[in-house]
Amino acid sequence: MVENVLWPAQFDADLTRSEGRRVPQDLAVASPTVDEIAKAVQQVGYDAVIERDVQYPREYEARGRVLVKDADDASKGDLLGAVAAYLGAIRA
């Protein structure tokens, strides 16, 4: 069973790649929340578990993280791209 961890910083348009953003700038959104990420993960078709009191190692405040369960058929990069696309659709 593969469990992927998605952090809000990985989708944050205000951050650079070296600060933790993992998606292209055109797919990134400003200040994503774990609730939005979990909703996007469910739209992609996977189960999401939100952990709110967890801090990304490169940040100073805890924004939480989303655990994606049973994503055996997708790589981390594919999952990040699909979730980022749905985040953009949620915000539009």
PDB file of C-alpha atoms in Angstrom:
ATOM      1  CA  MET A   1       0.000   0.000   0.000  1.00  0.00           C
ATOM      2  CA  VAL A   2       1.428   3.318  -1.083  1.00  0.00           C
ATOM      3  CA  GLU A   3       0.693   6.403   0.982  1.00  0.00           C
ATOM      4  CA  ASN A   4       1.599   9.715  -0.637  1.00  0.00           C
ATOM      5  CA  VAL A   5       1.937  12.889   1.402  1.00  0.00           C
ATOM      6  CA  LEU A   6       0.784  16.176  -0.134  1.00  0.00           C
ATOM      7  CA  TRP A   7       1.732  19.452   1.531  1.00  0.00           C
ATOM      8  CA  PRO A   8       0.076  22.827   0.792  1.00  0.00           C
ATOM      9  CA  ALA A   9       3.533  24.273   0.032  1.00  0.00           C
ATOM     10  CA  GLN A  10       3.827  21.938  -2.959  1.00  0.00           C
ATOM     11  CA  PHE A  11       0.935  23.773  -4.667  1.00  0.00           C
ATOM     12  CA  ASP A  12       1.575  27.330  -3.378  1.00  0.00           C
ATOM     13  CA  ALA A  13       2.087  29.894  -6.172  1.00  0.00           C
ATOM     14  CA  ASP A  14       3.768  32.289  -3.737  1.00  0.00           C
ATOM     15  CA  LEU A  15       6.698  29.902  -3.206  1.00  0.00           C
ATOM     16  CA  THR A  16       9.642  29.114  -5.457  1.00  0.00           C
ATOM     17  CA  ARG A  17      10.783  25.620  -6.350  1.00  0.00           C
ATOM     18  CA  SER A  18      13.583  25.833  -3.783  1.00  0.00           C
ATOM     19  CA  GLU A  19      11.049  26.834  -1.115  1.00  0.00           C
ATOM     20  CA  GLY A  20       9.019  23.691  -1.747  1.00  0.00           C
ATOM     21  CA  ARG A  21       6.675  24.207  -4.706  1.00  0.00           C
ATOM     22  CA  ARG A  22       6.548  21.027  -6.794  1.00  0.00           C
ATOM     23  CA  VAL A  23       4.088  21.968  -9.565  1.00  0.00           C
ATOM     24  CA  PRO A  24       4.580  24.402 -12.459  1.00  0.00           C
ATOM     25  CA  GLN A  25       3.727  28.043 -11.764  1.00  0.00           C
ATOM     26  CA  ASP A  26       0.712  27.970 -14.115  1.00  0.00           C
ATOM     27  CA  LEU A  27      -0.857  25.093 -12.114  1.00  0.00           C
ATOM     28  CA  ALA A  28      -0.058  26.529  -8.675  1.00  0.00           C
ATOM     29  CA  VAL A  29      -2.625  28.456  -6.605  1.00  0.00           C
ATOM     30  CA  ALA A  30      -2.144  31.104  -3.920  1.00  0.00           C
ATOM     31  CA  SER A  31      -2.234  29.775  -0.337  1.00  0.00           C
ATOM     32  CA  PRO A  32      -3.970  26.416  -0.822  1.00  0.00           C
ATOM     33  CA  THR A  33      -5.586  24.804   2.221  1.00  0.00           C
ATOM     34  CA  VAL A  34      -5.585  21.146   3.226  1.00  0.00           C
ATOM     35  CA  ASP A  35      -9.377  21.099   2.781  1.00  0.00           C
ATOM     36  CA  GLU A  36      -9.048  22.204  -0.859  1.00  0.00           C
ATOM     37  CA  ILE A  37      -6.289  19.667  -1.474  1.00  0.00           C
ATOM     38  CA  ALA A  38      -8.342  16.850   0.096  1.00  0.00           C
ATOM     39  CA  LYS A  39     -11.341  17.814  -2.040  1.00  0.00           C
ATOM     40  CA  ALA A  40      -9.162  17.753  -5.170  1.00  0.00           C
ATOM     41  CA  VAL A  41      -7.711  14.352  -4.200  1.00  0.00           C
ATOM     42  CA  GLN A  42     -11.234  12.965  -3.854  1.00  0.00           C
ATOM     43  CA  GLN A  43     -12.134  14.420  -7.275  1.00  0.00           C
ATOM     44  CA  VAL A  44      -9.151  12.562  -8.752  1.00  0.00           C
ATOM     45  CA  GLY A  45     -10.532   9.353  -7.224  1.00  0.00           C
ATOM     46  CA  TYR A  46      -8.426   8.586  -4.149  1.00  0.00           C
ATOM     47  CA  ASP A  47      -9.126   8.603  -0.429  1.00  0.00           C
ATOM     48  CA  ALA A  48      -7.676  11.538   1.496  1.00  0.00           C
ATOM     49  CA  VAL A  49      -6.867  11.884   5.193  1.00  0.00           C
ATOM     50  CA  ILE A  50      -6.206  15.362   6.589  1.00  0.00           C
ATOM     51  CA  GLU A  51      -3.632  15.892   9.340  1.00  0.00           C
ATOM     52  CA  ARG A  52      -3.925  19.488  10.537  1.00  0.00           C
ATOM     53  CA  ASP A  53      -1.241  19.804  13.228  1.00  0.00           C
ATOM     54  CA  VAL A  54       1.743  18.916  11.051  1.00  0.00           C
ATOM     55  CA  GLN A  55       4.393  21.344   9.835  1.00  0.00           C
ATOM     56  CA  TYR A  56       6.161  21.213   6.467  1.00  0.00           C
ATOM     57  CA  PRO A  57       9.916  21.042   7.173  1.00  0.00           C
ATOM     58  CA  ARG A  58      10.697  24.207   5.185  1.00  0.00           C
ATOM     59  CA  GLU A  59       7.998  26.354   6.826  1.00  0.00           C
ATOM     60  CA  TYR A  60       7.591  27.878  10.272  1.00  0.00           C
ATOM     61  CA  GLU A  61       3.863  27.457  10.789  1.00  0.00           C
ATOM     62  CA  ALA A  62       1.760  24.328  10.674  1.00  0.00           C
ATOM     63  CA  ARG A  63      -0.597  24.266   7.679  1.00  0.00           C
ATOM     64  CA  GLY A  64      -1.186  20.517   7.832  1.00  0.00           C
ATOM     65  CA  ARG A  65      -0.858  17.837   5.185  1.00  0.00           C
ATOM     66  CA  VAL A  66      -3.007  15.417   3.215  1.00  0.00           C
ATOM     67  CA  LEU A  67      -2.303  11.685   3.110  1.00  0.00           C
ATOM     68  CA  VAL A  68      -3.437   9.959  -0.085  1.00  0.00           C
ATOM     69  CA  LYS A  69      -4.339   6.315   0.461  1.00  0.00           C
ATOM     70  CA  ASP A  70      -4.023   3.486  -2.085  1.00  0.00           C
ATOM     71  CA  ALA A  71      -2.490   5.481  -4.936  1.00  0.00           C
ATOM     72  CA  ASP A  72      -0.585   2.455  -6.252  1.00  0.00           C
ATOM     73  CA  ASP A  73      -1.421   3.147  -9.898  1.00  0.00           C
ATOM     74  CA  ALA A  74      -0.086   6.743 -10.019  1.00  0.00           C
ATOM     75  CA  SER A  75       3.367   8.195  -9.522  1.00  0.00           C
ATOM     76  CA  LYS A  76       3.876  11.131  -7.165  1.00  0.00           C
ATOM     77  CA  GLY A  77       4.400  13.506 -10.111  1.00  0.00           C
ATOM     78  CA  ASP A  78       1.202  12.371 -11.831  1.00  0.00           C
ATOM     79  CA  LEU A  79      -0.722  12.761  -8.588  1.00  0.00           C
ATOM     80  CA  LEU A  80       0.657  16.268  -7.994  1.00  0.00           C
ATOM     81  CA  GLY A  81      -0.258  17.353 -11.526  1.00  0.00           C
ATOM     82  CA  ALA A  82      -3.806  15.976 -11.336  1.00  0.00           C
ATOM     83  CA  VAL A  83      -4.476  17.492  -7.906  1.00  0.00           C
ATOM     84  CA  ALA A  84      -3.035  20.849  -9.010  1.00  0.00           C
ATOM     85  CA  ALA A  85      -5.338  20.881 -12.052  1.00  0.00           C
ATOM     86  CA  TYR A  86      -8.375  20.252  -9.835  1.00  0.00           C
ATOM     87  CA  LEU A  87      -7.229  22.929  -7.375  1.00  0.00           C
ATOM     88  CA  GLY A  88      -7.285  25.417 -10.219  1.00  0.00           C
ATOM     89  CA  ALA A  89     -10.789  24.275 -11.172  1.00  0.00           C
ATOM     90  CA  ILE A  90     -11.991  24.545  -7.563  1.00  0.00           C
ATOM     91  CA  ARG A  91     -10.683  28.109  -7.323  1.00  0.00           C
ATOM     92  CA  ALA A  92     -12.155  29.221 -10.672  1.00  0.00           C
TER      93      ALA A  92
END
